[in-house]
mmCIF file with all atom_site columns, C-alpha atoms in Angstrom:
data_model
loop_
_atom_site.group_PDB
_atom_site.id
_atom_site.type_symbol
_atom_site.label_atom_id
_atom_site.label_alt_id
_atom_site.label_comp_id
_atom_site.label_asym_id
_atom_site.label_entity_id
_atom_site.label_seq_id
_atom_site.pdbx_PDB_ins_code
_atom_site.Cartn_x
_atom_site.Cartn_y
_atom_site.Cartn_z
_atom_site.occupancy
_atom_site.B_iso_or_equiv
_atom_site.pdbx_formal_charge
_atom_site.auth_seq_id
_atom_site.auth_comp_id
_atom_site.auth_asym_id
_atom_site.auth_atom_id
_atom_site.pdbx_PDB_model_num
ATOM 1   C CA . UNK A 1 1   ? 56.314 159.896 -42.071 1.00 0.00 ? 1   UNK A CA 1
ATOM 2   C CA . UNK A 1 2   ? 56.466 163.713 -41.817 1.00 0.00 ? 2   UNK A CA 1
ATOM 3   C CA . UNK A 1 3   ? 52.690 164.072 -41.423 1.00 0.00 ? 3   UNK A CA 1
ATOM 4   C CA . UNK A 1 4   ? 52.916 162.688 -37.893 1.00 0.00 ? 4   UNK A CA 1
ATOM 5   C CA . UNK A 1 5   ? 53.370 165.400 -35.260 1.00 0.00 ? 5   UNK A CA 1
ATOM 6   C CA . UNK A 1 6   ? 56.218 163.582 -33.527 1.00 0.00 ? 6   UNK A CA 1
ATOM 7   C CA . UNK A 1 7   ? 58.222 163.732 -36.754 1.00 0.00 ? 7   UNK A CA 1
ATOM 8   C CA . UNK A 1 8   ? 57.905 167.520 -36.673 1.00 0.00 ? 8   UNK A CA 1
ATOM 9   C CA . UNK A 1 9   ? 59.051 167.613 -33.039 1.00 0.00 ? 9   UNK A CA 1
ATOM 10  C CA . UNK A 1 10  ? 62.003 165.341 -33.824 1.00 0.00 ? 10  UNK A CA 1
ATOM 11  C CA . UNK A 1 11  ? 62.954 167.543 -36.783 1.00 0.00 ? 11  UNK A CA 1
ATOM 12  C CA . UNK A 1 12  ? 62.807 170.673 -34.622 1.00 0.00 ? 12  UNK A CA 1
ATOM 13  C CA . UNK A 1 13  ? 64.963 168.975 -31.966 1.00 0.00 ? 13  UNK A CA 1
ATOM 14  C CA . UNK A 1 14  ? 67.532 168.012 -34.612 1.00 0.00 ? 14  UNK A CA 1
ATOM 15  C CA . UNK A 1 15  ? 67.558 171.583 -35.965 1.00 0.00 ? 15  UNK A CA 1
ATOM 16  C CA . UNK A 1 16  ? 68.034 173.026 -32.469 1.00 0.00 ? 16  UNK A CA 1
ATOM 17  C CA . UNK A 1 17  ? 70.956 170.711 -31.869 1.00 0.00 ? 17  UNK A CA 1
ATOM 18  C CA . UNK A 1 18  ? 72.392 171.559 -35.299 1.00 0.00 ? 18  UNK A CA 1
ATOM 19  C CA . UNK A 1 19  ? 72.349 175.204 -34.250 1.00 0.00 ? 19  UNK A CA 1
ATOM 20  C CA . UNK A 1 20  ? 75.095 174.347 -31.754 1.00 0.00 ? 20  UNK A CA 1
ATOM 21  C CA . UNK A 1 21  ? 77.580 174.315 -34.633 1.00 0.00 ? 21  UNK A CA 1
ATOM 22  C CA . UNK A 1 22  ? 76.730 177.899 -35.578 1.00 0.00 ? 22  UNK A CA 1
ATOM 23  C CA . UNK A 1 23  ? 76.280 179.717 -32.252 1.00 0.00 ? 23  UNK A CA 1
ATOM 24  C CA . UNK A 1 24  ? 78.574 180.253 -29.276 1.00 0.00 ? 24  UNK A CA 1
ATOM 25  C CA . UNK A 1 25  ? 77.794 178.663 -25.944 1.00 0.00 ? 25  UNK A CA 1
ATOM 26  C CA . UNK A 1 26  ? 79.504 181.276 -23.759 1.00 0.00 ? 26  UNK A CA 1
ATOM 27  C CA . UNK A 1 27  ? 81.230 184.610 -24.365 1.00 0.00 ? 27  UNK A CA 1
ATOM 28  C CA . UNK A 1 28  ? 83.471 186.481 -21.961 1.00 0.00 ? 28  UNK A CA 1
ATOM 29  C CA . UNK A 1 29  ? 85.748 189.496 -21.942 1.00 0.00 ? 29  UNK A CA 1
ATOM 30  C CA . UNK A 1 30  ? 89.294 188.698 -20.806 1.00 0.00 ? 30  UNK A CA 1
ATOM 31  C CA . UNK A 1 31  ? 92.048 191.188 -20.060 1.00 0.00 ? 31  UNK A CA 1
ATOM 32  C CA . UNK A 1 32  ? 95.216 190.006 -21.796 1.00 0.00 ? 32  UNK A CA 1
ATOM 33  C CA . UNK A 1 33  ? 98.230 192.324 -21.340 1.00 0.00 ? 33  UNK A CA 1
ATOM 34  C CA . UNK A 1 34  ? 95.881 195.235 -20.618 1.00 0.00 ? 34  UNK A CA 1
ATOM 35  C CA . UNK A 1 35  ? 93.829 194.596 -23.756 1.00 0.00 ? 35  UNK A CA 1
ATOM 36  C CA . UNK A 1 36  ? 90.190 193.574 -23.500 1.00 0.00 ? 36  UNK A CA 1
ATOM 37  C CA . UNK A 1 37  ? 89.591 190.585 -25.787 1.00 0.00 ? 37  UNK A CA 1
ATOM 38  C CA . UNK A 1 38  ? 86.418 188.647 -26.415 1.00 0.00 ? 38  UNK A CA 1
ATOM 39  C CA . UNK A 1 39  ? 86.770 184.892 -25.993 1.00 0.00 ? 39  UNK A CA 1
ATOM 40  C CA . UNK A 1 40  ? 84.041 182.384 -26.609 1.00 0.00 ? 40  UNK A CA 1
ATOM 41  C CA . UNK A 1 41  ? 83.315 178.722 -26.008 1.00 0.00 ? 41  UNK A CA 1
ATOM 42  C CA . UNK A 1 42  ? 82.165 176.959 -29.148 1.00 0.00 ? 42  UNK A CA 1
ATOM 43  C CA . UNK A 1 43  ? 81.342 173.334 -29.826 1.00 0.00 ? 43  UNK A CA 1
ATOM 44  C CA . UNK A 1 44  ? 83.823 173.218 -32.687 1.00 0.00 ? 44  UNK A CA 1
ATOM 45  C CA . UNK A 1 45  ? 86.772 174.107 -30.420 1.00 0.00 ? 45  UNK A CA 1
ATOM 46  C CA . UNK A 1 46  ? 86.525 171.095 -28.091 1.00 0.00 ? 46  UNK A CA 1
ATOM 47  C CA . UNK A 1 47  ? 86.668 167.598 -29.570 1.00 0.00 ? 47  UNK A CA 1
ATOM 48  C CA . UNK A 1 48  ? 84.556 165.725 -26.946 1.00 0.00 ? 48  UNK A CA 1
ATOM 49  C CA . UNK A 1 49  ? 81.837 168.395 -27.147 1.00 0.00 ? 49  UNK A CA 1
ATOM 50  C CA . UNK A 1 50  ? 81.933 168.149 -30.935 1.00 0.00 ? 50  UNK A CA 1
ATOM 51  C CA . UNK A 1 51  ? 81.385 164.380 -30.833 1.00 0.00 ? 51  UNK A CA 1
ATOM 52  C CA . UNK A 1 52  ? 78.480 164.632 -28.399 1.00 0.00 ? 52  UNK A CA 1
ATOM 53  C CA . UNK A 1 53  ? 76.942 167.458 -30.457 1.00 0.00 ? 53  UNK A CA 1
ATOM 54  C CA . UNK A 1 54  ? 77.147 165.298 -33.575 1.00 0.00 ? 54  UNK A CA 1
ATOM 55  C CA . UNK A 1 55  ? 75.428 162.418 -31.770 1.00 0.00 ? 55  UNK A CA 1
ATOM 56  C CA . UNK A 1 56  ? 72.636 164.560 -30.310 1.00 0.00 ? 56  UNK A CA 1
ATOM 57  C CA . UNK A 1 57  ? 72.030 166.096 -33.734 1.00 0.00 ? 57  UNK A CA 1
ATOM 58  C CA . UNK A 1 58  ? 71.949 162.770 -35.575 1.00 0.00 ? 58  UNK A CA 1
ATOM 59  C CA . UNK A 1 59  ? 69.784 160.808 -33.146 1.00 0.00 ? 59  UNK A CA 1
ATOM 60  C CA . UNK A 1 60  ? 66.514 162.760 -33.600 1.00 0.00 ? 60  UNK A CA 1
ATOM 61  C CA . UNK A 1 61  ? 67.128 162.912 -37.350 1.00 0.00 ? 61  UNK A CA 1
ATOM 62  C CA . UNK A 1 62  ? 67.534 159.129 -37.487 1.00 0.00 ? 62  UNK A CA 1
ATOM 63  C CA . UNK A 1 63  ? 64.512 158.631 -35.226 1.00 0.00 ? 63  UNK A CA 1
ATOM 64  C CA . UNK A 1 64  ? 62.300 160.361 -37.815 1.00 0.00 ? 64  UNK A CA 1
ATOM 65  C CA . UNK A 1 65  ? 62.872 157.465 -40.214 1.00 0.00 ? 65  UNK A CA 1
ATOM 66  C CA . UNK A 1 66  ? 62.056 154.802 -37.596 1.00 0.00 ? 66  UNK A CA 1
ATOM 67  C CA . UNK A 1 67  ? 58.322 155.520 -37.910 1.00 0.00 ? 67  UNK A CA 1
ATOM 68  C CA . UNK A 1 68  ? 57.481 151.861 -38.615 1.00 0.00 ? 68  UNK A CA 1
ATOM 69  C CA . UNK A 1 69  ? 59.028 150.713 -35.349 1.00 0.00 ? 69  UNK A CA 1
ATOM 70  C CA . UNK A 1 70  ? 57.544 152.993 -32.687 1.00 0.00 ? 70  UNK A CA 1
ATOM 71  C CA . UNK A 1 71  ? 59.287 151.282 -29.762 1.00 0.00 ? 71  UNK A CA 1
ATOM 72  C CA . UNK A 1 72  ? 62.684 151.847 -31.318 1.00 0.00 ? 72  UNK A CA 1
ATOM 73  C CA . UNK A 1 73  ? 61.732 155.411 -32.243 1.00 0.00 ? 73  UNK A CA 1
ATOM 74  C CA . UNK A 1 74  ? 60.733 156.133 -28.645 1.00 0.00 ? 74  UNK A CA 1
ATOM 75  C CA . UNK A 1 75  ? 63.946 154.553 -27.340 1.00 0.00 ? 75  UNK A CA 1
ATOM 76  C CA . UNK A 1 76  ? 66.002 156.682 -29.739 1.00 0.00 ? 76  UNK A CA 1
ATOM 77  C CA . UNK A 1 77  ? 64.205 159.839 -28.567 1.00 0.00 ? 77  UNK A CA 1
ATOM 78  C CA . UNK A 1 78  ? 64.751 158.933 -24.901 1.00 0.00 ? 78  UNK A CA 1
ATOM 79  C CA . UNK A 1 79  ? 68.450 158.298 -25.529 1.00 0.00 ? 79  UNK A CA 1
ATOM 80  C CA . UNK A 1 80  ? 68.678 161.627 -27.368 1.00 0.00 ? 80  UNK A CA 1
ATOM 81  C CA . UNK A 1 81  ? 67.191 163.329 -24.286 1.00 0.00 ? 81  UNK A CA 1
ATOM 82  C CA . UNK A 1 82  ? 69.741 161.656 -22.017 1.00 0.00 ? 82  UNK A CA 1
ATOM 83  C CA . UNK A 1 83  ? 72.663 162.562 -24.284 1.00 0.00 ? 83  UNK A CA 1
ATOM 84  C CA . UNK A 1 84  ? 71.401 166.137 -24.595 1.00 0.00 ? 84  UNK A CA 1
ATOM 85  C CA . UNK A 1 85  ? 71.269 166.422 -20.803 1.00 0.00 ? 85  UNK A CA 1
ATOM 86  C CA . UNK A 1 86  ? 74.830 165.071 -20.751 1.00 0.00 ? 86  UNK A CA 1
ATOM 87  C CA . UNK A 1 87  ? 75.856 167.692 -23.284 1.00 0.00 ? 87  UNK A CA 1
ATOM 88  C CA . UNK A 1 88  ? 74.363 170.432 -21.108 1.00 0.00 ? 88  UNK A CA 1
ATOM 89  C CA . UNK A 1 89  ? 76.317 169.208 -18.088 1.00 0.00 ? 89  UNK A CA 1
ATOM 90  C CA . UNK A 1 90  ? 79.482 168.982 -20.183 1.00 0.00 ? 90  UNK A CA 1
ATOM 91  C CA . UNK A 1 91  ? 78.972 172.560 -21.387 1.00 0.00 ? 91  UNK A CA 1
ATOM 92  C CA . UNK A 1 92  ? 78.421 173.805 -17.830 1.00 0.00 ? 92  UNK A CA 1
ATOM 93  C CA . UNK A 1 93  ? 81.640 172.104 -16.696 1.00 0.00 ? 93  UNK A CA 1
ATOM 94  C CA . UNK A 1 94  ? 83.516 173.670 -19.583 1.00 0.00 ? 94  UNK A CA 1
ATOM 95  C CA . UNK A 1 95  ? 82.169 177.140 -18.719 1.00 0.00 ? 95  UNK A CA 1
ATOM 96  C CA . UNK A 1 96  ? 83.149 176.616 -15.066 1.00 0.00 ? 96  UNK A CA 1
ATOM 97  C CA . UNK A 1 97  ? 86.682 175.673 -16.091 1.00 0.00 ? 97  UNK A CA 1
ATOM 98  C CA . UNK A 1 98  ? 86.816 178.672 -18.434 1.00 0.00 ? 98  UNK A CA 1
ATOM 99  C CA . UNK A 1 99  ? 85.834 181.050 -15.619 1.00 0.00 ? 99  UNK A CA 1
ATOM 100 C CA . UNK A 1 100 ? 88.533 179.615 -13.313 1.00 0.00 ? 100 UNK A CA 1
ATOM 101 C CA . UNK A 1 101 ? 91.383 180.053 -15.763 1.00 0.00 ? 101 UNK A CA 1
ATOM 102 C CA . UNK A 1 102 ? 94.141 182.636 -15.483 1.00 0.00 ? 102 UNK A CA 1
ATOM 103 C CA . UNK A 1 103 ? 93.605 185.431 -16.442 1.00 0.00 ? 103 UNK A CA 1
ATOM 104 C CA . UNK A 1 104 ? 90.050 185.319 -15.156 1.00 0.00 ? 104 UNK A CA 1
ATOM 105 C CA . UNK A 1 105 ? 87.295 186.720 -17.372 1.00 0.00 ? 105 UNK A CA 1
ATOM 106 C CA . UNK A 1 106 ? 86.012 190.110 -16.235 1.00 0.00 ? 106 UNK A CA 1
ATOM 107 C CA . UNK A 1 107 ? 82.426 189.435 -17.308 1.00 0.00 ? 107 UNK A CA 1
ATOM 108 C CA . UNK A 1 108 ? 80.752 186.782 -19.363 1.00 0.00 ? 108 UNK A CA 1
ATOM 109 C CA . UNK A 1 109 ? 77.344 185.622 -20.472 1.00 0.00 ? 109 UNK A CA 1
ATOM 110 C CA . UNK A 1 110 ? 75.718 182.545 -21.872 1.00 0.00 ? 110 UNK A CA 1
ATOM 111 C CA . UNK A 1 111 ? 74.898 182.780 -25.529 1.00 0.00 ? 111 UNK A CA 1
ATOM 112 C CA . UNK A 1 112 ? 72.275 181.254 -27.851 1.00 0.00 ? 112 UNK A CA 1
ATOM 113 C CA . UNK A 1 113 ? 74.085 177.919 -28.026 1.00 0.00 ? 113 UNK A CA 1
ATOM 114 C CA . UNK A 1 114 ? 73.486 177.373 -24.313 1.00 0.00 ? 114 UNK A CA 1
ATOM 115 C CA . UNK A 1 115 ? 69.701 177.599 -24.699 1.00 0.00 ? 115 UNK A CA 1
ATOM 116 C CA . UNK A 1 116 ? 69.307 175.410 -27.796 1.00 0.00 ? 116 UNK A CA 1
ATOM 117 C CA . UNK A 1 117 ? 69.863 172.024 -26.066 1.00 0.00 ? 117 UNK A CA 1
ATOM 118 C CA . UNK A 1 118 ? 67.231 172.865 -23.439 1.00 0.00 ? 118 UNK A CA 1
ATOM 119 C CA . UNK A 1 119 ? 64.744 173.689 -26.182 1.00 0.00 ? 119 UNK A CA 1
ATOM 120 C CA . UNK A 1 120 ? 65.684 170.427 -27.927 1.00 0.00 ? 120 UNK A CA 1
ATOM 121 C CA . UNK A 1 121 ? 64.886 168.485 -24.728 1.00 0.00 ? 121 UNK A CA 1
ATOM 122 C CA . UNK A 1 122 ? 61.425 170.069 -24.693 1.00 0.00 ? 122 UNK A CA 1
ATOM 123 C CA . UNK A 1 123 ? 60.856 169.092 -28.335 1.00 0.00 ? 123 UNK A CA 1
ATOM 124 C CA . UNK A 1 124 ? 62.062 165.544 -27.632 1.00 0.00 ? 124 UNK A CA 1
ATOM 125 C CA . UNK A 1 125 ? 59.645 165.255 -24.725 1.00 0.00 ? 125 UNK A CA 1
ATOM 126 C CA . UNK A 1 126 ? 56.803 166.378 -26.966 1.00 0.00 ? 126 UNK A CA 1
ATOM 127 C CA . UNK A 1 127 ? 57.870 163.822 -29.595 1.00 0.00 ? 127 UNK A CA 1
ATOM 128 C CA . UNK A 1 128 ? 57.855 161.040 -26.988 1.00 0.00 ? 128 UNK A CA 1
ATOM 129 C CA . UNK A 1 129 ? 54.347 162.079 -26.003 1.00 0.00 ? 129 UNK A CA 1
ATOM 130 C CA . UNK A 1 130 ? 53.252 161.840 -29.659 1.00 0.00 ? 130 UNK A CA 1
ATOM 131 C CA . UNK A 1 131 ? 54.861 158.432 -30.051 1.00 0.00 ? 131 UNK A CA 1
ATOM 132 C CA . UNK A 1 132 ? 53.089 157.199 -26.925 1.00 0.00 ? 132 UNK A CA 1
ATOM 133 C CA . UNK A 1 133 ? 49.743 158.428 -28.303 1.00 0.00 ? 133 UNK A CA 1
ATOM 134 C CA . UNK A 1 134 ? 50.396 156.546 -31.547 1.00 0.00 ? 134 UNK A CA 1
ATOM 135 C CA . UNK A 1 135 ? 51.275 153.392 -29.632 1.00 0.00 ? 135 UNK A CA 1
ATOM 136 C CA . UNK A 1 136 ? 48.073 153.678 -27.591 1.00 0.00 ? 136 UNK A CA 1
ATOM 137 C CA . UNK A 1 137 ? 45.996 154.245 -30.754 1.00 0.00 ? 137 UNK A CA 1
ATOM 138 C CA . UNK A 1 138 ? 47.467 151.189 -32.509 1.00 0.00 ? 138 UNK A CA 1
ATOM 139 C CA . UNK A 1 139 ? 46.949 149.106 -29.391 1.00 0.00 ? 139 UNK A CA 1
ATOM 140 C CA . UNK A 1 140 ? 43.269 150.101 -29.211 1.00 0.00 ? 140 UNK A CA 1
ATOM 141 C CA . UNK A 1 141 ? 42.771 149.361 -32.910 1.00 0.00 ? 141 UNK A CA 1
ATOM 142 C CA . UNK A 1 142 ? 44.334 145.918 -32.494 1.00 0.00 ? 142 UNK A CA 1
ATOM 143 C CA . UNK A 1 143 ? 41.838 145.216 -29.738 1.00 0.00 ? 143 UNK A CA 1
ATOM 144 C CA . UNK A 1 144 ? 38.924 145.935 -32.104 1.00 0.00 ? 144 UNK A CA 1
ATOM 145 C CA . UNK A 1 145 ? 40.041 143.387 -34.706 1.00 0.00 ? 145 UNK A CA 1
#
């Protein structure tokens, strides 16, 4: 199970997505009554983002244990990629809404949590490539029988 390279990629994707619960997505300085305060966007503060983050963390972890059914494992990895892309778009919308609020942030920057889903998509793509290689290998071995 874990000796296959796609299991390592799936584990790394799940760990990247789990990092969303520990790191901020966006930080900005906001002037409130003349006082500069630091406000951040976190996954834990917004319920829909929390649900999607839970799903995109669980899907690669579950896909690791579907090693006997490669088609289902590949489908799970593809769905995890789609949901991760949806999470990225949801995070970008949330940052856009945050920047348009009153009082407007003076300056802000994306944080580590904004990069982790993109890295997870790369790992998921590598896992899909490994699953496809396994499927091709099994198919060629079945031909030899």
